[in-house]
PDB file of C-alpha atoms in Angstrom:
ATOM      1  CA  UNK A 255      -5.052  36.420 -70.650  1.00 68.00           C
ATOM      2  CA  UNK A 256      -3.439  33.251 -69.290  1.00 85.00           C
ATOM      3  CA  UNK A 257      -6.033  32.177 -66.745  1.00 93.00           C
ATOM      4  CA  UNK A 258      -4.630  28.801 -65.441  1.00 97.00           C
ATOM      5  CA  UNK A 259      -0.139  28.048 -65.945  1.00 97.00           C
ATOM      6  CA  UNK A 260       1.096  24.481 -65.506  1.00 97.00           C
ATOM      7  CA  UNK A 261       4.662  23.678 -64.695  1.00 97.00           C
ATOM      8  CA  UNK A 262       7.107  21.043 -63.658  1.00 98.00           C
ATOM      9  CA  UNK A 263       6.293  18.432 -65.955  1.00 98.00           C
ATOM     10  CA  UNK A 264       9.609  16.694 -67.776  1.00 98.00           C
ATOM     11  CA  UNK A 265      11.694  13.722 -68.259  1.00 98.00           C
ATOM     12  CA  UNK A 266      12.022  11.118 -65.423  1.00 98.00           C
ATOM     13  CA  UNK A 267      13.194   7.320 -65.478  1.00 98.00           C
ATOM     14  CA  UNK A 268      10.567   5.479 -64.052  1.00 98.00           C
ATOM     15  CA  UNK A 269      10.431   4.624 -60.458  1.00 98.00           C
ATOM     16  CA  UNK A 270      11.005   8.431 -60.538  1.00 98.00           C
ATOM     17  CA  UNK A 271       8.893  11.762 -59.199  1.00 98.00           C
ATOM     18  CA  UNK A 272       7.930  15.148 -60.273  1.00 98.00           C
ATOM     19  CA  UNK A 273       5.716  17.562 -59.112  1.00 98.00           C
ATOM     20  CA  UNK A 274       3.199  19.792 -61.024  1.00 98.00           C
ATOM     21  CA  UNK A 275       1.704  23.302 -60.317  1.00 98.00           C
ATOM     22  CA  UNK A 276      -0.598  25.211 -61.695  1.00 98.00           C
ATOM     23  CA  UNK A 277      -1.149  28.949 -60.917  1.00 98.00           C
ATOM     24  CA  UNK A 278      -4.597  30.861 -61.369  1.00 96.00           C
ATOM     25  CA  UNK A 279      -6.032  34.230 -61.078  1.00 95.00           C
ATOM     26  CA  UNK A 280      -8.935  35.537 -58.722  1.00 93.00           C
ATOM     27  CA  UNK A 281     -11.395  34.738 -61.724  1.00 91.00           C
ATOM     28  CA  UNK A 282     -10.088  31.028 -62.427  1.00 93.00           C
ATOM     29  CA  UNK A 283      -9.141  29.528 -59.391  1.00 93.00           C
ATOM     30  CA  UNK A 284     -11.805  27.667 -58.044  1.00 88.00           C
ATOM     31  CA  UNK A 285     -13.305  27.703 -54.780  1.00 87.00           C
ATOM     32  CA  UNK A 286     -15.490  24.915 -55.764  1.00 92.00           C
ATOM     33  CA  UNK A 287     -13.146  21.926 -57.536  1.00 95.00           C
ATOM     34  CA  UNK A 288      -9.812  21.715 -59.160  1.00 96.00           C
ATOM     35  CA  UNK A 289      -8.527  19.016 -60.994  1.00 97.00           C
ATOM     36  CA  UNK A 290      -5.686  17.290 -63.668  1.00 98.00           C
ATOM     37  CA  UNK A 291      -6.425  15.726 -66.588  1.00 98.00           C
ATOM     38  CA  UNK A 292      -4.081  13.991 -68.984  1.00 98.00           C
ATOM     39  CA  UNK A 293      -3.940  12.971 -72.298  1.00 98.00           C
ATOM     40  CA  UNK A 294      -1.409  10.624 -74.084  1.00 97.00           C
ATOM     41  CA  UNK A 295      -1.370  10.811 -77.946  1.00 92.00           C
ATOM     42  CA  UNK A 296      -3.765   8.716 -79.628  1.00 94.00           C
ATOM     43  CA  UNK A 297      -5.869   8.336 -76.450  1.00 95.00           C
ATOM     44  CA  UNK A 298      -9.119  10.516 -75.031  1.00 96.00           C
ATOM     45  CA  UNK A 299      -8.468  13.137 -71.610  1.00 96.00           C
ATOM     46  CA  UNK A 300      -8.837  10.967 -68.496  1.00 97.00           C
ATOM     47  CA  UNK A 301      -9.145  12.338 -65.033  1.00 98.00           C
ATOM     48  CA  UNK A 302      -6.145  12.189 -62.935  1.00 98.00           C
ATOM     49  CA  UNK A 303      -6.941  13.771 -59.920  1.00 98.00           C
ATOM     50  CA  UNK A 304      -9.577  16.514 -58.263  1.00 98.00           C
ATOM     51  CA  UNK A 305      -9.870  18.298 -55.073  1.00 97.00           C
ATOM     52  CA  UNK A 306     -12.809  20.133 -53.733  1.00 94.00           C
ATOM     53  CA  UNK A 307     -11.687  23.151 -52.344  1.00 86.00           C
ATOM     54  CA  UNK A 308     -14.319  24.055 -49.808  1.00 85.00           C
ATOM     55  CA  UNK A 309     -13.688  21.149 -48.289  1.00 88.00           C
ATOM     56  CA  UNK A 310     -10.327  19.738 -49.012  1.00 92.00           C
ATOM     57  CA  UNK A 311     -11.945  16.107 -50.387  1.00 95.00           C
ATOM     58  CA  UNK A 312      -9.738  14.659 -52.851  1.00 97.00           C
ATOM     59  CA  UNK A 313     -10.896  11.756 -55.376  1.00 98.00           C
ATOM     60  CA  UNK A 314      -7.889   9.924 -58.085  1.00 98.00           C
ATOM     61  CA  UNK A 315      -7.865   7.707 -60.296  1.00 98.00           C
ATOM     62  CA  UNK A 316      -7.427   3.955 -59.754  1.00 98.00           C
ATOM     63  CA  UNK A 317      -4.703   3.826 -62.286  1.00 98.00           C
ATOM     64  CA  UNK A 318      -2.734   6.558 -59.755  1.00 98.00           C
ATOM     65  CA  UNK A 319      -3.652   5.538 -56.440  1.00 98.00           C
ATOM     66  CA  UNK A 320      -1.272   5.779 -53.906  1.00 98.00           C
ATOM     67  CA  UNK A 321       1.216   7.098 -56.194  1.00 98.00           C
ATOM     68  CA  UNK A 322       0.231  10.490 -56.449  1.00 98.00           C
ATOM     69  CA  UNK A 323      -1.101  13.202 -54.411  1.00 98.00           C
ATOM     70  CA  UNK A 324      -3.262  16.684 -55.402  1.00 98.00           C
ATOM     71  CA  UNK A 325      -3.312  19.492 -52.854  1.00 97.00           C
ATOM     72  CA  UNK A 326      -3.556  23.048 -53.132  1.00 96.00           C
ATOM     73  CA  UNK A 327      -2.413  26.220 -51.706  1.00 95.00           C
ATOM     74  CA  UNK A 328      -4.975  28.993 -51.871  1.00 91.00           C
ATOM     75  CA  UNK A 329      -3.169  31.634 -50.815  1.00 93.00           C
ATOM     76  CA  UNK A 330      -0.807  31.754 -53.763  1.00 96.00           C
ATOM     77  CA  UNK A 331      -3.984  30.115 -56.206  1.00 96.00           C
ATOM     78  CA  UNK A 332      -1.695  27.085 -56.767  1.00 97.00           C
ATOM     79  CA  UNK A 333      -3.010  23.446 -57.517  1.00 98.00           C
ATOM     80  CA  UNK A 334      -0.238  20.933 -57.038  1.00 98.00           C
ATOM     81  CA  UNK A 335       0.077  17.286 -57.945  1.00 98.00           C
ATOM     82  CA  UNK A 336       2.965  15.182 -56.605  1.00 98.00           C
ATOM     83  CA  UNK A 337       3.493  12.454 -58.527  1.00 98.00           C
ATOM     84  CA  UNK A 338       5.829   9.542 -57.003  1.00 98.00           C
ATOM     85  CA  UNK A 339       6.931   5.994 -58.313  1.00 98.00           C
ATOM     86  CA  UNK A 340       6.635   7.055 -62.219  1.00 98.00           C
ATOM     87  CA  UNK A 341       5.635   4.615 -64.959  1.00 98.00           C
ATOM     88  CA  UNK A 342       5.603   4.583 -68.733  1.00 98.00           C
ATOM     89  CA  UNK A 343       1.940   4.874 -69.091  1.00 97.00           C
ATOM     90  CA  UNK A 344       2.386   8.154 -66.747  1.00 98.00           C
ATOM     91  CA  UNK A 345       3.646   9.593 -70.042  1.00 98.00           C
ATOM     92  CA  UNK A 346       1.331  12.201 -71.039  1.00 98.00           C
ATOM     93  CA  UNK A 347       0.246  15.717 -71.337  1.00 98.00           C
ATOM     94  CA  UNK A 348      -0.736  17.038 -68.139  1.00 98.00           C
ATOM     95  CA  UNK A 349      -3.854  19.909 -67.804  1.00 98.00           C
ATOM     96  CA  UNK A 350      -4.935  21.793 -64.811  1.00 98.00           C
ATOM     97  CA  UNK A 351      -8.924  22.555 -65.090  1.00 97.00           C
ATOM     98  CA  UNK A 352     -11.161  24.475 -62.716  1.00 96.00           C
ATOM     99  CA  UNK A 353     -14.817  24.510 -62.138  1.00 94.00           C
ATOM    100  CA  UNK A 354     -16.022  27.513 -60.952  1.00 87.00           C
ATOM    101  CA  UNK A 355     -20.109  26.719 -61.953  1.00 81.00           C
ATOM    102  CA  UNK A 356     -20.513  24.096 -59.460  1.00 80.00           C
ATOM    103  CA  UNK A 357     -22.829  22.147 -61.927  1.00 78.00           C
ATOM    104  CA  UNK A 358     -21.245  18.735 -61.829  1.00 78.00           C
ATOM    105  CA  UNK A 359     -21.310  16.324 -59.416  1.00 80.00           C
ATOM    106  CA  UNK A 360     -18.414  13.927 -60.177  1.00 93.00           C
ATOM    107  CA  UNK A 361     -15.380  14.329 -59.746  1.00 95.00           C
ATOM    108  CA  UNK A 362     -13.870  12.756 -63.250  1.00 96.00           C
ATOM    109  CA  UNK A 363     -16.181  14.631 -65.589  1.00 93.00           C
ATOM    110  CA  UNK A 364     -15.020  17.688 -67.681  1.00 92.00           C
ATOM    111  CA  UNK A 365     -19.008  19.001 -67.515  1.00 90.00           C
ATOM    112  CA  UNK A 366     -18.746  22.186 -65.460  1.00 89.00           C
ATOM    113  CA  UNK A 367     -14.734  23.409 -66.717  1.00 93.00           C
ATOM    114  CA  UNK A 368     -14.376  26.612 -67.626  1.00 93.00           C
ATOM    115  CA  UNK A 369     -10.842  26.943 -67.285  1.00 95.00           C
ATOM    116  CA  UNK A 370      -8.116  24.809 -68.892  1.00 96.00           C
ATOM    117  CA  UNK A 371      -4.539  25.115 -68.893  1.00 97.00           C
ATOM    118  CA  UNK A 372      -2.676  24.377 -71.926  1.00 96.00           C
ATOM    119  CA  UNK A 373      -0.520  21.390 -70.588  1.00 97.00           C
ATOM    120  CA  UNK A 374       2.568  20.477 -69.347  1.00 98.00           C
ATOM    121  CA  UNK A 375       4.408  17.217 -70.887  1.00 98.00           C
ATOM    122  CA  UNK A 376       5.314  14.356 -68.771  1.00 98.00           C
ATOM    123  CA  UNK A 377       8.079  11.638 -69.966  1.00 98.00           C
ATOM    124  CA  UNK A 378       8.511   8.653 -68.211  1.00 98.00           C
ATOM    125  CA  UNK A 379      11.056   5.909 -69.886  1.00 98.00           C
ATOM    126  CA  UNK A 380      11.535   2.615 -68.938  1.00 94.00           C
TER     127      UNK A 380
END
């Protein structure tokens, strides 16, 4: 019943790193685009991160630049997302999301997601 897992979020000081996985099934892994989302409290989901999988194009958000990376591994239907030189407004919850329809064009929109995971919290503290 669990179609996409998220793990490796937790508490860092900033300047510091974690990495993020997310493990799918047959059905839920996309060969099309996989991406992270995140969502502080009080704030709307924002786009972290996406990879098309066909082609291995990856597309982040300006806020993350440079700091972190998304990759995947389809043998084991894992999504990862290294995450390097932390800050406080890093601190959210993290979601892994696949689109399996192929009906959106860009990479930041949740139009096409079929699949969400149910989050993984990330701490950063100054």
């Amino acid at each position: 019943q669990v179609q996409l897992q998220e793990s490796g979020g937790g508490s860092v000081q900033a300047g510091g790193s974690l990495r993020l996985s997310c493990v799918g099934t047959p059905y839920s892994f996309s060969d099309y685009r996989m991406a992270w989302f995140r969502q502080a409290p009080g704030k709307e989901r924002e786009a972290v991160a996406a990879i098309y999988t066909g082609d291995g194009r990856t597309y982040y958000a300006d806020s993350v630049t440079g700091r972190f990376t998304i990759s995947q591994d389809k043998a084991k239907r894992t999504l990862y997302l290294q995450m390097n030189s932390l800050k406080p407004e890093d601190t959210a919850m993290y979601y892994c999301a696949s689109d399996t329809r192929a009906l959106s064009n860009k990479w930041y929109e949740t139009y096409g997601i079929k699949y969400w995971g149910q989050g993984t919290q990330v701490t950063v503290s100054s």
